[in-house]
Short mmCIF file of C-alpha atoms in Angstrom, two decimals:
data_model
loop_
_atom_site.label_atom_id
_atom_site.label_comp_id
_atom_site.label_asym_id
_atom_site.label_seq_id
_atom_site.Cartn_x
_atom_site.Cartn_y
_atom_site.Cartn_z
CA UNK A 1 -66.32 -18.36 -62.86
CA UNK A 2 -64.65 -16.77 -59.84
CA UNK A 3 -61.13 -15.40 -59.96
CA UNK A 4 -58.51 -17.90 -58.84
CA UNK A 5 -56.21 -16.61 -56.07
CA UNK A 6 -52.60 -17.74 -56.38
CA UNK A 7 -49.62 -17.32 -54.07
CA UNK A 8 -46.68 -16.11 -56.14
CA UNK A 9 -44.18 -16.24 -53.27
CA UNK A 10 -44.01 -17.06 -49.58
CA UNK A 11 -41.05 -15.93 -47.48
CA UNK A 12 -40.05 -15.74 -43.85
CA UNK A 13 -37.27 -14.55 -41.60
CA UNK A 14 -35.20 -17.02 -39.63
CA UNK A 15 -37.04 -17.67 -36.36
CA UNK A 16 -35.21 -16.25 -33.37
CA UNK A 17 -35.48 -17.55 -29.85
CA UNK A 18 -36.76 -15.01 -27.35
CA UNK A 19 -33.88 -12.77 -26.24
CA UNK A 20 -31.44 -14.30 -28.70
CA UNK A 21 -30.48 -13.61 -32.33
CA UNK A 22 -33.34 -11.26 -33.32
CA UNK A 23 -33.99 -9.77 -29.89
CA UNK A 24 -32.72 -6.32 -30.84
CA UNK A 25 -34.74 -6.07 -34.05
CA UNK A 26 -38.09 -4.25 -33.75
CA UNK A 27 -41.12 -6.22 -34.91
CA UNK A 28 -41.92 -3.70 -37.64
CA UNK A 29 -38.37 -4.01 -38.99
CA UNK A 30 -38.78 -7.78 -39.28
CA UNK A 31 -42.10 -7.23 -41.05
CA UNK A 32 -40.58 -4.65 -43.38
CA UNK A 33 -37.81 -7.04 -44.41
CA UNK A 34 -40.17 -9.81 -45.52
CA UNK A 35 -42.46 -7.36 -47.30
CA UNK A 36 -39.52 -5.89 -49.23
CA UNK A 37 -38.19 -9.34 -50.07
CA UNK A 38 -41.59 -10.50 -51.34
CA UNK A 39 -42.01 -7.45 -53.58
CA UNK A 40 -38.44 -7.77 -54.88
CA UNK A 41 -38.87 -11.47 -55.65
CA UNK A 42 -41.97 -10.72 -57.69
CA UNK A 43 -40.40 -7.72 -59.39
CA UNK A 44 -43.68 -5.80 -59.34
CA UNK A 45 -44.47 -2.13 -58.82
CA UNK A 46 -45.53 -1.99 -55.12
CA UNK A 47 -48.01 0.79 -55.88
CA UNK A 48 -50.08 -1.85 -57.70
CA UNK A 49 -50.75 -3.73 -54.45
CA UNK A 50 -54.42 -3.21 -53.58
CA UNK A 51 -54.36 -4.18 -49.91
CA UNK A 52 -52.02 -5.20 -47.10
CA UNK A 53 -53.44 -7.75 -44.64
CA UNK A 54 -50.91 -8.25 -41.86
CA UNK A 55 -50.99 -9.66 -38.35
CA UNK A 56 -49.33 -8.87 -35.04
CA UNK A 57 -50.22 -10.01 -31.53
CA UNK A 58 -47.34 -9.33 -29.17
CA UNK A 59 -46.22 -5.82 -30.06
CA UNK A 60 -49.23 -3.65 -29.38
CA UNK A 61 -47.07 -0.57 -29.00
CA UNK A 62 -47.41 -0.40 -32.79
CA UNK A 63 -50.74 1.13 -33.75
CA UNK A 64 -52.24 -0.51 -36.86
CA UNK A 65 -49.39 -2.98 -37.47
CA UNK A 66 -50.38 -3.72 -41.08
CA UNK A 67 -50.06 -0.06 -41.97
CA UNK A 68 -46.89 0.35 -39.90
CA UNK A 69 -45.20 -2.67 -41.50
CA UNK A 70 -45.92 -1.48 -45.04
CA UNK A 71 -44.64 2.03 -44.36
CA UNK A 72 -41.61 0.69 -42.48
CA UNK A 73 -40.71 -1.11 -45.70
CA UNK A 74 -40.68 2.27 -47.51
CA UNK A 75 -43.61 1.20 -49.65
CA UNK A 76 -46.08 3.59 -51.33
CA UNK A 77 -48.31 5.44 -48.88
CA UNK A 78 -51.31 5.12 -51.20
CA UNK A 79 -51.63 1.38 -50.46
CA UNK A 80 -54.02 0.70 -47.52
CA UNK A 81 -53.67 -1.95 -44.86
CA UNK A 82 -55.74 -3.78 -42.26
CA UNK A 83 -54.53 -5.75 -39.24
CA UNK A 84 -55.92 -9.29 -38.99
CA UNK A 85 -56.10 -11.09 -35.63
CA UNK A 86 -56.98 -14.72 -34.95
CA UNK A 87 -54.28 -15.56 -32.43
CA UNK A 88 -51.98 -18.33 -33.73
CA UNK A 89 -53.77 -18.55 -37.09
CA UNK A 90 -53.63 -14.80 -37.72
CA UNK A 91 -51.44 -14.83 -40.83
CA UNK A 92 -53.23 -17.92 -42.13
CA UNK A 93 -56.44 -15.92 -41.80
CA UNK A 94 -54.76 -12.99 -43.58
CA UNK A 95 -53.97 -15.35 -46.46
CA UNK A 96 -57.53 -16.70 -46.55
CA UNK A 97 -59.00 -13.19 -46.54
CA UNK A 98 -56.55 -12.12 -49.26
CA UNK A 99 -57.74 -15.01 -51.42
CA UNK A 100 -61.37 -14.10 -50.72
CA UNK A 101 -60.78 -10.47 -51.74
CA UNK A 102 -59.25 -11.61 -55.01
CA UNK A 103 -61.88 -14.25 -55.75
CA UNK A 104 -64.65 -11.69 -55.19
CA UNK A 105 -62.86 -9.20 -57.48
CA UNK A 106 -62.34 -6.64 -54.71
CA UNK A 107 -58.57 -6.82 -55.19
CA UNK A 108 -56.03 -8.04 -57.72
CA UNK A 109 -52.85 -8.07 -55.61
CA UNK A 110 -52.71 -8.48 -51.81
CA UNK A 111 -49.76 -8.67 -49.44
CA UNK A 112 -50.52 -11.02 -46.52
CA UNK A 113 -48.42 -12.04 -43.56
CA UNK A 114 -47.60 -11.53 -39.92
CA UNK A 115 -44.93 -10.70 -37.38
CA UNK A 116 -44.33 -11.18 -33.68
CA UNK A 117 -41.43 -10.42 -31.38
CA UNK A 118 -41.65 -11.94 -27.93
CA UNK A 119 -38.33 -10.25 -27.18
CA UNK A 120 -39.87 -6.82 -27.69
CA UNK A 121 -43.30 -7.48 -26.21
CA UNK A 122 -44.26 -4.47 -24.07
CA UNK A 123 -45.29 -4.92 -20.46
CA UNK A 124 -48.82 -3.64 -19.90
CA UNK A 125 -50.16 -2.45 -16.55
CA UNK A 126 -53.72 -1.94 -15.37
CA UNK A 127 -54.91 1.63 -14.90
CA UNK A 128 -54.27 2.45 -11.20
CA UNK A 129 -57.24 3.24 -8.96
CA UNK A 130 -55.36 6.11 -7.33
CA UNK A 131 -52.92 8.72 -8.56
CA UNK A 132 -49.76 7.35 -6.93
CA UNK A 133 -50.16 3.64 -6.18
CA UNK A 134 -47.43 1.84 -4.28
CA UNK A 135 -47.46 -0.97 -6.84
CA UNK A 136 -48.68 -1.47 -10.39
CA UNK A 137 -50.58 -4.58 -11.45
CA UNK A 138 -49.27 -6.28 -14.59
CA UNK A 139 -52.07 -6.82 -17.09
CA UNK A 140 -52.43 -10.45 -18.11
CA UNK A 141 -54.12 -11.12 -21.43
CA UNK A 142 -57.18 -13.34 -21.05
CA UNK A 143 -58.07 -15.98 -23.62
CA UNK A 144 -61.50 -16.80 -22.18
CA UNK A 145 -64.12 -14.68 -20.38
CA UNK A 146 -64.87 -15.08 -16.68
CA UNK A 147 -68.06 -17.08 -17.27
CA UNK A 148 -65.99 -19.85 -18.94
CA UNK A 149 -62.81 -19.48 -16.91
CA UNK A 150 -59.35 -18.73 -18.21
CA UNK A 151 -56.73 -21.47 -18.20
CA UNK A 152 -53.15 -21.47 -19.45
CA UNK A 153 -52.24 -22.86 -22.85
CA UNK A 154 -50.07 -25.40 -21.03
CA UNK A 155 -53.11 -26.62 -19.10
CA UNK A 156 -55.15 -27.02 -22.29
CA UNK A 157 -52.47 -29.35 -23.64
CA UNK A 158 -52.53 -31.40 -20.43
CA UNK A 159 -56.32 -31.60 -20.70
CA UNK A 160 -56.06 -33.15 -24.15
CA UNK A 161 -53.30 -35.53 -23.10
CA UNK A 162 -55.47 -36.80 -20.26
CA UNK A 163 -58.61 -37.10 -22.39
CA UNK A 164 -56.94 -38.93 -25.28
CA UNK A 165 -54.35 -40.99 -23.44
CA UNK A 166 -51.22 -39.24 -24.76
CA UNK A 167 -48.12 -40.38 -22.85
CA UNK A 168 -45.06 -38.41 -21.83
CA UNK A 169 -42.87 -40.77 -23.87
CA UNK A 170 -44.95 -40.18 -27.00
CA UNK A 171 -44.69 -36.41 -26.50
CA UNK A 172 -40.91 -36.54 -26.17
CA UNK A 173 -40.59 -38.78 -29.23
CA UNK A 174 -42.74 -36.39 -31.26
CA UNK A 175 -40.66 -33.40 -30.14
CA UNK A 176 -37.39 -35.14 -30.95
CA UNK A 177 -38.74 -36.06 -34.38
CA UNK A 178 -39.46 -32.39 -35.01
CA UNK A 179 -35.88 -31.39 -34.20
CA UNK A 180 -34.33 -34.18 -36.28
CA UNK A 181 -36.46 -33.37 -39.34
CA UNK A 182 -35.82 -29.63 -39.08
CA UNK A 183 -32.09 -30.19 -38.66
CA UNK A 184 -32.06 -32.46 -41.72
CA UNK A 185 -33.98 -29.86 -43.74
CA UNK A 186 -31.46 -27.18 -42.81
CA UNK A 187 -28.56 -29.50 -43.63
CA UNK A 188 -30.08 -30.14 -47.07
CA UNK A 189 -30.72 -26.39 -47.53
CA UNK A 190 -34.42 -26.96 -48.09
CA UNK A 191 -35.34 -23.63 -46.51
CA UNK A 192 -33.03 -21.44 -48.59
CA UNK A 193 -35.70 -20.19 -51.02
CA UNK A 194 -38.03 -19.06 -48.27
CA UNK A 195 -35.54 -17.43 -45.87
CA UNK A 196 -35.01 -13.66 -45.75
CA UNK A 197 -31.68 -13.06 -43.94
CA UNK A 198 -31.77 -10.32 -41.30
CA UNK A 199 -28.70 -8.08 -41.08
CA UNK A 200 -28.20 -6.40 -37.70
CA UNK A 201 -25.76 -3.49 -37.27
CA UNK A 202 -23.42 -3.90 -34.30
CA UNK A 203 -22.09 -1.22 -31.97
CA UNK A 204 -18.59 -2.36 -32.84
CA UNK A 205 -17.33 -4.19 -35.88
CA UNK A 206 -19.15 -5.60 -38.86
CA UNK A 207 -22.90 -6.15 -38.99
CA UNK A 208 -24.23 -9.59 -38.06
CA UNK A 209 -26.50 -11.47 -40.46
CA UNK A 210 -28.96 -14.02 -39.08
CA UNK A 211 -29.75 -16.76 -41.58
CA UNK A 212 -30.84 -19.78 -39.50
CA UNK A 213 -33.49 -20.63 -36.92
CA UNK A 214 -32.27 -20.45 -33.32
CA UNK A 215 -34.17 -23.31 -31.72
CA UNK A 216 -33.39 -26.33 -33.91
CA UNK A 217 -31.35 -28.88 -31.98
CA UNK A 218 -29.68 -31.51 -34.20
CA UNK A 219 -28.37 -33.28 -31.09
CA UNK A 220 -31.82 -33.67 -29.51
CA UNK A 221 -32.52 -37.09 -27.98
CA UNK A 222 -35.56 -38.60 -26.35
CA UNK A 223 -33.38 -39.36 -23.34
CA UNK A 224 -32.44 -35.71 -22.85
CA UNK A 225 -36.05 -34.60 -23.23
CA UNK A 226 -37.22 -37.21 -20.73
CA UNK A 227 -35.14 -35.55 -18.00
CA UNK A 228 -37.11 -32.30 -18.15
CA UNK A 229 -39.68 -31.67 -15.43
CA UNK A 230 -43.38 -31.35 -16.30
CA UNK A 231 -44.55 -27.74 -16.09
CA UNK A 232 -48.23 -28.12 -15.18
CA UNK A 233 -48.32 -30.97 -12.68
CA UNK A 234 -45.85 -33.49 -11.30
CA UNK A 235 -47.24 -36.42 -13.28
CA UNK A 236 -48.03 -34.36 -16.37
CA UNK A 237 -46.70 -34.76 -19.90
CA UNK A 238 -46.13 -31.15 -20.97
CA UNK A 239 -42.55 -29.87 -20.65
CA UNK A 240 -40.54 -27.01 -22.08
CA UNK A 241 -38.92 -29.54 -24.40
CA UNK A 242 -42.10 -30.86 -26.01
CA UNK A 243 -43.80 -27.47 -26.35
CA UNK A 244 -43.25 -24.72 -28.90
CA UNK A 245 -40.92 -21.97 -27.64
CA UNK A 246 -41.47 -18.21 -27.56
CA UNK A 247 -40.01 -16.60 -30.65
CA UNK A 248 -39.36 -13.64 -32.92
CA UNK A 249 -40.05 -13.76 -36.65
CA UNK A 250 -42.06 -12.57 -39.65
CA UNK A 251 -43.61 -14.04 -42.79
CA UNK A 252 -45.09 -12.63 -45.99
CA UNK A 253 -47.10 -14.05 -48.89
CA UNK A 254 -47.84 -12.19 -52.11
CA UNK A 255 -51.27 -13.18 -53.43
CA UNK A 256 -52.63 -12.33 -56.89
CA UNK A 257 -55.37 -13.29 -59.25
CA UNK A 258 -54.18 -15.99 -61.65
CA UNK A 259 -54.74 -13.59 -64.54
CA UNK A 260 -52.58 -10.91 -62.92
CA UNK A 261 -49.80 -13.40 -62.17
CA UNK A 262 -49.83 -14.45 -65.82
CA UNK A 263 -49.71 -10.81 -66.92
CA UNK A 264 -46.70 -10.24 -64.65
CA UNK A 265 -45.04 -13.43 -66.01
CA UNK A 266 -44.97 -14.93 -62.52
CA UNK A 267 -45.25 -18.67 -61.93
CA UNK A 268 -47.58 -19.36 -58.98
CA UNK A 269 -46.10 -21.21 -56.04
CA UNK A 270 -49.55 -22.47 -55.13
CA UNK A 271 -53.28 -21.78 -55.04
CA UNK A 272 -55.60 -21.30 -52.07
CA UNK A 273 -58.58 -23.54 -52.84
CA UNK A 274 -60.50 -23.75 -49.55
CA UNK A 275 -60.41 -22.91 -45.85
CA UNK A 276 -62.55 -23.39 -42.78
CA UNK A 277 -62.59 -22.15 -39.19
CA UNK A 278 -64.42 -23.68 -36.24
CA UNK A 279 -64.87 -23.01 -32.55
CA UNK A 280 -64.33 -25.38 -29.62
CA UNK A 281 -64.18 -25.20 -25.83
CA UNK A 282 -61.31 -22.89 -24.80
CA UNK A 283 -60.10 -25.36 -22.16
CA UNK A 284 -59.42 -27.83 -25.00
CA UNK A 285 -58.32 -25.28 -27.58
CA UNK A 286 -55.68 -27.63 -28.98
CA UNK A 287 -58.46 -29.75 -30.47
CA UNK A 288 -59.19 -26.97 -32.97
CA UNK A 289 -57.46 -28.67 -35.94
CA UNK A 290 -59.88 -31.59 -35.64
CA UNK A 291 -63.10 -29.59 -35.81
CA UNK A 292 -61.75 -27.20 -38.46
CA UNK A 293 -60.50 -30.05 -40.64
CA UNK A 294 -63.75 -31.97 -40.28
CA UNK A 295 -65.66 -28.85 -41.32
CA UNK A 296 -63.31 -28.33 -44.27
CA UNK A 297 -63.73 -31.94 -45.43
CA UNK A 298 -67.51 -31.56 -45.27
CA UNK A 299 -67.35 -28.34 -47.29
CA UNK A 300 -65.05 -29.66 -50.01
CA UNK A 301 -65.86 -33.35 -50.22
CA UNK A 302 -62.17 -34.12 -49.72
CA UNK A 303 -60.80 -36.71 -47.32
CA UNK A 304 -57.47 -36.74 -45.52
CA UNK A 305 -56.28 -39.35 -48.01
CA UNK A 306 -56.40 -36.64 -50.70
CA UNK A 307 -53.50 -34.66 -49.21
CA UNK A 308 -49.90 -35.28 -50.22
CA UNK A 309 -48.49 -33.21 -47.35
CA UNK A 310 -49.95 -31.97 -44.08
CA UNK A 311 -48.67 -29.24 -41.76
CA UNK A 312 -50.15 -29.18 -38.25
CA UNK A 313 -48.84 -26.39 -36.06
CA UNK A 314 -46.93 -27.99 -33.20
CA UNK A 315 -48.12 -25.78 -30.36
CA UNK A 316 -47.58 -28.74 -28.02
CA UNK A 317 -46.65 -32.32 -28.72
CA UNK A 318 -49.57 -33.50 -26.56
CA UNK A 319 -52.03 -31.35 -28.49
CA UNK A 320 -50.69 -32.37 -31.91
CA UNK A 321 -50.72 -36.06 -31.02
CA UNK A 322 -54.28 -35.88 -29.70
CA UNK A 323 -55.45 -34.31 -32.97
CA UNK A 324 -53.55 -36.81 -35.12
CA UNK A 325 -55.04 -39.66 -33.08
CA UNK A 326 -58.62 -38.46 -33.52
CA UNK A 327 -58.06 -37.79 -37.23
CA UNK A 328 -56.66 -41.30 -37.70
CA UNK A 329 -53.23 -40.05 -38.76
CA UNK A 330 -51.16 -41.40 -35.85
CA UNK A 331 -49.55 -44.21 -37.82
CA UNK A 332 -46.22 -44.65 -39.56
CA UNK A 333 -47.59 -44.39 -43.09
CA UNK A 334 -49.43 -41.12 -42.50
CA UNK A 335 -46.66 -39.59 -40.40
CA UNK A 336 -44.45 -39.78 -43.50
CA UNK A 337 -46.45 -36.85 -44.95
CA UNK A 338 -46.91 -34.81 -41.77
CA UNK A 339 -44.54 -31.98 -40.77
CA UNK A 340 -41.84 -33.55 -42.92
CA UNK A 341 -39.36 -30.72 -42.32
CA UNK A 342 -40.03 -30.22 -38.64
CA UNK A 343 -42.50 -27.93 -36.95
CA UNK A 344 -43.04 -25.28 -34.31
CA UNK A 345 -41.48 -27.32 -31.50
CA UNK A 346 -38.12 -27.18 -33.28
CA UNK A 347 -38.37 -24.21 -35.64
CA UNK A 348 -40.37 -21.97 -33.35
CA UNK A 349 -43.73 -20.25 -33.07
CA UNK A 350 -43.76 -16.44 -33.51
CA UNK A 351 -47.53 -16.57 -33.25
CA UNK A 352 -48.79 -14.02 -35.79
CA UNK A 353 -46.14 -15.09 -38.31
CA UNK A 354 -46.64 -18.84 -37.97
CA UNK A 355 -49.42 -19.23 -40.54
CA UNK A 356 -47.18 -17.78 -43.22
CA UNK A 357 -44.24 -19.86 -42.02
CA UNK A 358 -46.19 -23.10 -42.39
CA UNK A 359 -47.54 -22.05 -45.79
CA UNK A 360 -44.03 -21.24 -47.02
CA UNK A 361 -42.76 -24.56 -45.71
CA UNK A 362 -45.47 -26.70 -47.28
CA UNK A 363 -45.54 -24.91 -50.64
CA UNK A 364 -41.79 -25.11 -51.17
CA UNK A 365 -41.81 -28.78 -50.18
CA UNK A 366 -44.74 -29.46 -52.52
CA UNK A 367 -42.77 -27.82 -55.31
CA UNK A 368 -39.68 -29.90 -54.50
CA UNK A 369 -41.67 -33.15 -54.45
CA UNK A 370 -43.89 -32.17 -57.38
CA UNK A 371 -47.09 -33.03 -55.50
CA UNK A 372 -50.55 -31.55 -55.82
CA UNK A 373 -52.35 -30.83 -52.56
CA UNK A 374 -51.44 -29.76 -49.03
CA UNK A 375 -53.28 -29.05 -45.78
CA UNK A 376 -52.25 -26.47 -43.17
CA UNK A 377 -54.05 -26.62 -39.83
CA UNK A 378 -53.83 -24.70 -36.54
CA UNK A 379 -55.17 -24.76 -33.03
CA UNK A 380 -55.97 -21.28 -31.74
CA UNK A 381 -55.88 -19.88 -28.21
CA UNK A 382 -59.38 -19.13 -26.96
CA UNK A 383 -60.83 -22.28 -28.51
CA UNK A 384 -60.75 -22.22 -32.30
CA UNK A 385 -59.21 -24.12 -35.18
CA UNK A 386 -58.40 -23.25 -38.77
CA UNK A 387 -57.54 -25.40 -41.76
CA UNK A 388 -56.58 -24.29 -45.27
CA UNK A 389 -56.00 -26.17 -48.53
CA UNK A 390 -53.24 -25.23 -50.96
CA UNK A 391 -52.73 -26.81 -54.36
CA UNK A 392 -50.17 -26.71 -57.15
#
């Protein structure tokens, strides 16, 4: 019988809006804080960690981010690390790979997670063709090769809205729902166990401690969202208000074999039982949760009725609604178990950290409700999807 991989804790920073509360904090500092918090919560000797699997997309001025993050946390140098990249599902992939290492008996304890800081994203330029060019060309990151054609993430959401008949009104209602649910969760202090406060020294006066997400708007209304202009085309549905913002944040998950958790007297928060990834056309990348979830259901024999809670990453309202429609979840009964404490539209989307953020959110809510099984699913820039099952 294979080793069972369990998550003993899942933590995250507050999510900062680009250029706001966490703007002055380097990405590796954010990563270090969640790593330290995870180790401290578990009360384990960090030298016993076998591997660090960490993700970072936006801050490529940090060579080998997994290694950098671990060392920035003042952790033992003997512990190795590898950086995992799968765009928006990077830290979810790190978790899946951590579980696979443990199940195959290649590791006993793995630190998984991710960090991104849009505020501190470096500007890259193309190598000039001459020694002293009059201008420098900013390097834009491609998500698709030239033979397929690169389109913006915003355009991919519009493509899905058009194909599946998703209206502007439905998008704004979905976005407002996200804000209301996240605001209610904060008011009820449902995120307290997963949040790692970030203390920031100030040039003058006392240090400032960030404890809450920047982007949640308790006063959000459908009426206010409806006044925003579409960003892709005049009659489009995608706006700044019904899309996930650009953010700063980090997440960490400590994964162990069930036997090791028992030896350390640690109660698992949850278990990784299955995951699946699938590819799709990059111009419709937001459809990824559908193909990944269908693949996962075929692998496991589960159906969507078997999940008590579902977290779908809210990259765009249009994209999320299209997926929910195809999966048959766009009804009042099923929506009662989907993104019950808000999602990326309200809480934010620091890309490489988001997998861990959703896992922390669903596991703590599963614990609170005393339910058994949850699904986390992501669309991925470049045309992929990933879905992962957690159980308690």
